[in-house]
Amino acid sequence: MTFKAPANLTIVNHPLVLHKLTLMRDKNTPTAVFRQLLREISLLMAYEVCRDLPMTTRHIETPLEPMEAPVIKGKKQVIVSVLRAGSGLLEGMLDLIPSARVGHIGLYRDPKTLQPVQYYMKVPEDIAERDTFVVDPMLATGNSVAAAVDRLKEKGAKGIRLVTLLAAPEGIERFHKAHPDVPIFTAAVDSHLNDHGYIVPGLGDAGDRMFGTK
Ligand code: URA
């Protein structure tokens, strides 16, 4: 397919990210290593995702003199993990933003229709007052995460960013059409989706590889 990347797509193609991603793609990489690599990549991605957070200053005193020092403005962020694979990205992001609140949303893909079915949702009550980072490692059809963002917007979430590890052009297009206001961060955009909705060449089923369930 001809793919026109939306302006608010950021590909975090830092050499460290790409190297670790290659190790994750390798089918011989064991579960524990896969999980550790995902944690490391998500920490590196969080750095980029937070780049344009609004800043303010706080009056402090260094050992030498008082100063107006930069701090991130407003309430801390909410990281919403799309179960179950989102938890892999969540860990690394929390390493970097430990005071972020955490939400969870559970959606599974109906294997026949590939449409999302919600089975769980719990997010902070004050989500509307925070920036929201939605984490889901695989942006495949885009249906599940678009539905997750629908639910979060219904709860008043604003300033939403989507953080994903790998994306398919089809998923980016579908998600961007549903939520053109939501910037997408990914480490790579792969070739296409196969008939089962898997990203090719991809890395297989992220949940299974992370938890060793297959
Ligand atoms: N979910 C995955 O875990 N992998 C894919 O390739 C697509 C969706």
mmCIF file of C-alpha atoms and ligand atoms in Angstrom:
data_model
loop_
_atom_site.group_PDB
_atom_site.id
_atom_site.type_symbol
_atom_site.label_atom_id
_atom_site.label_comp_id
_atom_site.label_asym_id
_atom_site.label_seq_id
_atom_site.Cartn_x
_atom_site.Cartn_y
_atom_site.Cartn_z
ATOM 1 C CA MET A 1 0.000 0.000 0.000
ATOM 2 C CA THR A 2 1.128 3.581 -0.529
ATOM 3 C CA PHE A 3 1.642 5.045 2.901
ATOM 4 C CA LYS A 4 1.663 8.713 3.691
ATOM 5 C CA ALA A 5 2.976 9.219 7.213
ATOM 6 C CA PRO A 6 0.882 11.696 9.199
ATOM 7 C CA ALA A 7 2.687 14.802 10.404
ATOM 8 C CA ASN A 8 2.203 13.816 14.036
ATOM 9 C CA LEU A 9 3.954 10.433 13.640
ATOM 10 C CA THR A 10 7.357 10.324 15.363
ATOM 11 C CA ILE A 11 9.682 7.437 14.586
ATOM 12 C CA VAL A 12 12.092 7.069 17.483
ATOM 13 C CA ASN A 13 14.899 5.574 15.434
ATOM 14 C CA HIS A 14 17.780 6.114 17.825
ATOM 15 C CA PRO A 15 20.547 3.533 17.243
ATOM 16 C CA LEU A 16 20.063 2.090 20.736
ATOM 17 C CA VAL A 17 16.338 1.633 20.095
ATOM 18 C CA LEU A 18 16.844 0.023 16.688
ATOM 19 C CA HIS A 19 19.558 -2.316 17.939
ATOM 20 C CA LYS A 20 17.417 -3.505 20.834
ATOM 21 C CA LEU A 21 14.406 -3.841 18.532
ATOM 22 C CA THR A 22 16.389 -6.124 16.217
ATOM 23 C CA LEU A 23 17.220 -8.348 19.194
ATOM 24 C CA MET A 24 13.524 -8.435 20.090
ATOM 25 C CA ARG A 25 12.492 -9.384 16.555
ATOM 26 C CA ASP A 26 14.855 -12.363 16.533
ATOM 27 C CA LYS A 27 12.746 -15.454 17.172
ATOM 28 C CA ASN A 28 15.584 -17.027 19.154
ATOM 29 C CA THR A 29 15.576 -14.288 21.795
ATOM 30 C CA PRO A 30 14.388 -15.816 25.067
ATOM 31 C CA THR A 31 11.373 -14.497 26.987
ATOM 32 C CA ALA A 32 13.317 -12.904 29.837
ATOM 33 C CA VAL A 33 15.626 -11.063 27.428
ATOM 34 C CA PHE A 34 12.678 -9.969 25.285
ATOM 35 C CA ARG A 35 10.992 -8.458 28.359
ATOM 36 C CA GLN A 36 14.145 -6.695 29.487
ATOM 37 C CA LEU A 37 14.734 -5.237 26.004
ATOM 38 C CA LEU A 38 11.168 -3.933 25.851
ATOM 39 C CA ARG A 39 11.637 -2.269 29.212
ATOM 40 C CA GLU A 40 14.840 -0.618 28.028
ATOM 41 C CA ILE A 41 13.313 0.559 24.742
ATOM 42 C CA SER A 42 10.262 1.981 26.476
ATOM 43 C CA LEU A 43 12.484 3.994 28.782
ATOM 44 C CA LEU A 44 14.292 5.429 25.762
ATOM 45 C CA MET A 45 10.981 6.139 24.037
ATOM 46 C CA ALA A 46 9.571 7.860 27.122
ATOM 47 C CA TYR A 47 12.431 10.322 26.869
ATOM 48 C CA GLU A 48 11.269 11.302 23.375
ATOM 49 C CA VAL A 49 7.550 11.225 24.185
ATOM 50 C CA CYS A 50 8.091 13.717 27.035
ATOM 51 C CA ARG A 51 10.216 16.069 24.947
ATOM 52 C CA ASP A 52 7.592 18.802 24.541
ATOM 53 C CA LEU A 53 5.855 18.619 27.915
ATOM 54 C CA PRO A 54 4.970 22.123 29.125
ATOM 55 C CA MET A 55 7.428 23.593 31.588
ATOM 56 C CA THR A 56 7.289 26.137 34.344
ATOM 57 C CA THR A 57 9.774 27.243 36.982
ATOM 58 C CA ARG A 58 10.045 26.674 40.713
ATOM 59 C CA HIS A 59 11.910 28.794 43.204
ATOM 60 C CA ILE A 60 14.673 26.743 44.842
ATOM 61 C CA GLU A 61 17.918 27.414 46.628
ATOM 62 C CA THR A 62 21.067 25.695 45.480
ATOM 63 C CA PRO A 63 23.943 25.526 47.983
ATOM 64 C CA LEU A 64 25.219 28.722 46.327
ATOM 65 C CA GLU A 65 22.163 30.894 45.672
ATOM 66 C CA PRO A 66 18.422 31.004 44.974
ATOM 67 C CA MET A 67 17.220 30.380 41.408
ATOM 68 C CA GLU A 68 14.072 29.905 39.340
ATOM 69 C CA ALA A 69 14.594 26.324 38.133
ATOM 70 C CA PRO A 70 12.675 24.499 35.357
ATOM 71 C CA VAL A 71 10.129 21.824 36.291
ATOM 72 C CA ILE A 72 7.391 20.048 34.354
ATOM 73 C CA LYS A 73 4.140 22.001 34.602
ATOM 74 C CA GLY A 74 0.849 20.719 35.951
ATOM 75 C CA LYS A 75 -0.224 17.372 37.295
ATOM 76 C CA LYS A 76 1.810 14.321 36.489
ATOM 77 C CA GLN A 77 0.986 12.090 33.564
ATOM 78 C CA VAL A 78 -1.256 9.049 33.310
ATOM 79 C CA ILE A 79 0.110 6.038 31.498
ATOM 80 C CA VAL A 80 -2.683 3.830 30.241
ATOM 81 C CA SER A 81 -1.628 0.304 29.416
ATOM 82 C CA VAL A 82 -3.645 -1.575 26.840
ATOM 83 C CA LEU A 83 -3.719 -5.102 28.267
ATOM 84 C CA ARG A 84 -1.994 -7.340 28.104
ATOM 85 C CA ALA A 85 1.034 -6.424 25.995
ATOM 86 C CA GLY A 86 0.935 -2.768 27.087
ATOM 87 C CA SER A 87 2.391 -3.727 30.454
ATOM 88 C CA GLY A 88 5.774 -4.308 28.791
ATOM 89 C CA LEU A 89 5.970 -0.676 27.692
ATOM 90 C CA LEU A 90 4.488 0.532 30.972
ATOM 91 C CA GLU A 91 7.386 -0.737 33.090
ATOM 92 C CA GLY A 92 10.079 1.217 31.258
ATOM 93 C CA MET A 93 8.017 4.375 31.090
ATOM 94 C CA LEU A 94 7.432 4.194 34.828
ATOM 95 C CA ASP A 95 11.180 3.851 35.354
ATOM 96 C CA LEU A 96 11.525 7.312 33.817
ATOM 97 C CA ILE A 97 8.263 8.887 35.097
ATOM 98 C CA PRO A 98 7.815 7.105 38.450
ATOM 99 C CA SER A 99 5.156 9.488 39.739
ATOM 100 C CA ALA A 100 2.843 8.969 36.760
ATOM 101 C CA ARG A 101 -0.545 7.481 37.541
ATOM 102 C CA VAL A 102 -1.449 4.251 35.806
ATOM 103 C CA GLY A 103 -4.618 3.168 34.058
ATOM 104 C CA HIS A 104 -5.492 -0.134 32.418
ATOM 105 C CA ILE A 105 -7.836 -0.972 29.623
ATOM 106 C CA GLY A 106 -8.483 -4.521 28.502
ATOM 107 C CA LEU A 107 -9.502 -5.194 24.946
ATOM 108 C CA TYR A 108 -9.109 -8.361 22.995
ATOM 109 C CA ARG A 109 -9.280 -8.785 19.270
ATOM 110 C CA ASP A 110 -12.080 -11.016 18.115
ATOM 111 C CA PRO A 111 -10.073 -13.467 15.983
ATOM 112 C CA LYS A 112 -12.767 -13.607 13.291
ATOM 113 C CA THR A 113 -13.743 -9.949 12.910
ATOM 114 C CA LEU A 114 -10.451 -8.506 14.289
ATOM 115 C CA GLN A 115 -12.711 -6.002 16.099
ATOM 116 C CA PRO A 116 -11.964 -4.953 19.716
ATOM 117 C CA VAL A 117 -14.056 -6.188 22.632
ATOM 118 C CA GLN A 118 -13.602 -4.373 25.979
ATOM 119 C CA TYR A 119 -13.438 -6.507 29.136
ATOM 120 C CA TYR A 120 -11.763 -4.184 31.671
ATOM 121 C CA MET A 121 -11.135 -0.505 32.324
ATOM 122 C CA LYS A 122 -9.769 1.367 35.336
ATOM 123 C CA VAL A 123 -8.250 4.827 35.032
ATOM 124 C CA PRO A 124 -7.545 7.641 37.530
ATOM 125 C CA GLU A 125 -10.608 9.783 38.286
ATOM 126 C CA ASP A 126 -8.738 12.989 37.464
ATOM 127 C CA ILE A 127 -7.546 11.749 34.069
ATOM 128 C CA ALA A 128 -8.989 14.891 32.444
ATOM 129 C CA GLU A 129 -6.422 17.016 34.319
ATOM 130 C CA ARG A 130 -3.385 15.011 33.192
ATOM 131 C CA ASP A 131 -1.532 14.244 29.982
ATOM 132 C CA THR A 132 -2.327 10.695 28.963
ATOM 133 C CA PHE A 133 0.168 8.322 27.378
ATOM 134 C CA VAL A 134 -1.491 5.241 25.912
ATOM 135 C CA VAL A 135 0.938 2.331 25.591
ATOM 136 C CA ASP A 136 0.445 -0.653 23.306
ATOM 137 C CA PRO A 137 3.505 -2.221 21.647
ATOM 138 C CA MET A 138 1.894 -3.332 18.384
ATOM 139 C CA LEU A 139 -0.126 -0.927 16.229
ATOM 140 C CA ALA A 140 -1.465 -3.586 13.874
ATOM 141 C CA THR A 141 -5.018 -3.029 12.589
ATOM 142 C CA GLY A 142 -5.306 -0.033 14.907
ATOM 143 C CA ASN A 143 -8.835 -1.108 15.883
ATOM 144 C CA SER A 144 -8.140 -1.960 19.548
ATOM 145 C CA VAL A 145 -6.131 1.104 20.387
ATOM 146 C CA ALA A 146 -8.521 3.399 18.505
ATOM 147 C CA ALA A 147 -11.332 1.918 20.613
ATOM 148 C CA ALA A 148 -9.229 2.365 23.782
ATOM 149 C CA VAL A 149 -8.706 6.042 22.954
ATOM 150 C CA ASP A 150 -12.467 6.413 22.273
ATOM 151 C CA ARG A 151 -13.134 5.170 25.831
ATOM 152 C CA LEU A 152 -10.462 7.435 27.331
ATOM 153 C CA LYS A 153 -11.851 10.492 25.556
ATOM 154 C CA GLU A 154 -15.294 9.599 26.942
ATOM 155 C CA LYS A 155 -13.657 9.791 30.404
ATOM 156 C CA GLY A 156 -12.367 13.269 29.544
ATOM 157 C CA ALA A 157 -8.747 12.367 28.735
ATOM 158 C CA LYS A 158 -6.906 15.121 26.894
ATOM 159 C CA GLY A 159 -3.369 15.600 25.664
ATOM 160 C CA ILE A 160 -3.315 11.946 24.616
ATOM 161 C CA ARG A 161 -0.194 10.447 23.001
ATOM 162 C CA LEU A 162 0.062 6.918 21.658
ATOM 163 C CA VAL A 163 3.298 5.055 22.336
ATOM 164 C CA THR A 164 3.887 1.895 20.382
ATOM 165 C CA LEU A 165 6.923 -0.203 19.539
ATOM 166 C CA LEU A 166 6.087 -1.387 16.041
ATOM 167 C CA ALA A 167 3.455 -0.101 13.654
ATOM 168 C CA ALA A 168 1.948 -1.268 10.389
ATOM 169 C CA PRO A 169 1.029 1.373 7.791
ATOM 170 C CA GLU A 170 -2.571 0.105 7.925
ATOM 171 C CA GLY A 171 -2.718 0.634 11.696
ATOM 172 C CA ILE A 172 -1.267 4.112 11.529
ATOM 173 C CA GLU A 173 -3.782 5.088 8.860
ATOM 174 C CA ARG A 174 -6.740 3.620 10.735
ATOM 175 C CA PHE A 175 -5.720 5.146 14.059
ATOM 176 C CA HIS A 176 -4.913 8.548 12.592
ATOM 177 C CA LYS A 177 -8.278 8.629 10.801
ATOM 178 C CA ALA A 178 -10.080 7.944 14.101
ATOM 179 C CA HIS A 179 -7.903 10.240 16.226
ATOM 180 C CA PRO A 180 -6.044 12.790 14.102
ATOM 181 C CA ASP A 181 -5.364 14.846 17.233
ATOM 182 C CA VAL A 182 -3.334 12.062 18.902
ATOM 183 C CA PRO A 183 0.410 11.993 18.114
ATOM 184 C CA ILE A 184 1.881 8.537 17.515
ATOM 185 C CA PHE A 185 5.362 7.497 18.675
ATOM 186 C CA THR A 186 6.846 4.285 17.347
ATOM 187 C CA ALA A 187 10.287 2.739 16.967
ATOM 188 C CA ALA A 188 9.610 1.431 13.436
ATOM 189 C CA VAL A 189 6.997 1.189 10.706
ATOM 190 C CA ASP A 190 7.003 -2.269 9.139
ATOM 191 C CA SER A 191 5.890 -3.447 5.708
ATOM 192 C CA HIS A 192 2.285 -4.642 6.098
ATOM 193 C CA LEU A 193 -0.225 -6.792 7.981
ATOM 194 C CA ASN A 194 -0.730 -10.427 7.080
ATOM 195 C CA ASP A 195 -4.134 -12.113 6.757
ATOM 196 C CA HIS A 196 -4.204 -12.809 10.507
ATOM 197 C CA GLY A 197 -3.599 -9.174 11.420
ATOM 198 C CA TYR A 198 0.055 -9.687 12.350
ATOM 199 C CA ILE A 199 2.687 -7.107 11.535
ATOM 200 C CA VAL A 200 5.219 -8.310 8.929
ATOM 201 C CA PRO A 201 8.129 -8.776 9.435
ATOM 202 C CA GLY A 202 7.227 -7.759 13.004
ATOM 203 C CA LEU A 203 8.194 -9.814 16.021
ATOM 204 C CA GLY A 204 5.269 -12.199 16.371
ATOM 205 C CA ASP A 205 2.737 -11.987 19.178
ATOM 206 C CA ALA A 206 4.155 -9.449 21.614
ATOM 207 C CA GLY A 207 2.122 -10.784 24.556
ATOM 208 C CA ASP A 208 3.175 -14.373 23.979
ATOM 209 C CA ARG A 209 6.816 -13.422 23.539
ATOM 210 C CA MET A 210 6.760 -11.233 26.652
ATOM 211 C CA PHE A 211 5.049 -13.742 28.905
ATOM 212 C CA GLY A 212 6.199 -16.998 27.305
ATOM 213 C CA THR A 213 2.651 -18.164 26.731
ATOM 214 C CA LYS A 214 3.396 -19.932 23.450
HETATM 215 N N1 URA B 1 -0.302 -8.073 18.011
HETATM 216 C C1 URA B 1 0.889 -8.653 18.164
HETATM 217 O O1 URA B 1 1.275 -9.027 19.271
HETATM 218 N N2 URA B 1 1.667 -8.832 17.080
HETATM 219 C C2 URA B 1 1.296 -8.419 15.855
HETATM 220 O O2 URA B 1 2.063 -8.591 14.917
HETATM 221 C C3 URA B 1 0.034 -7.806 15.711
HETATM 222 C C4 URA B 1 -0.748 -7.642 16.805
#
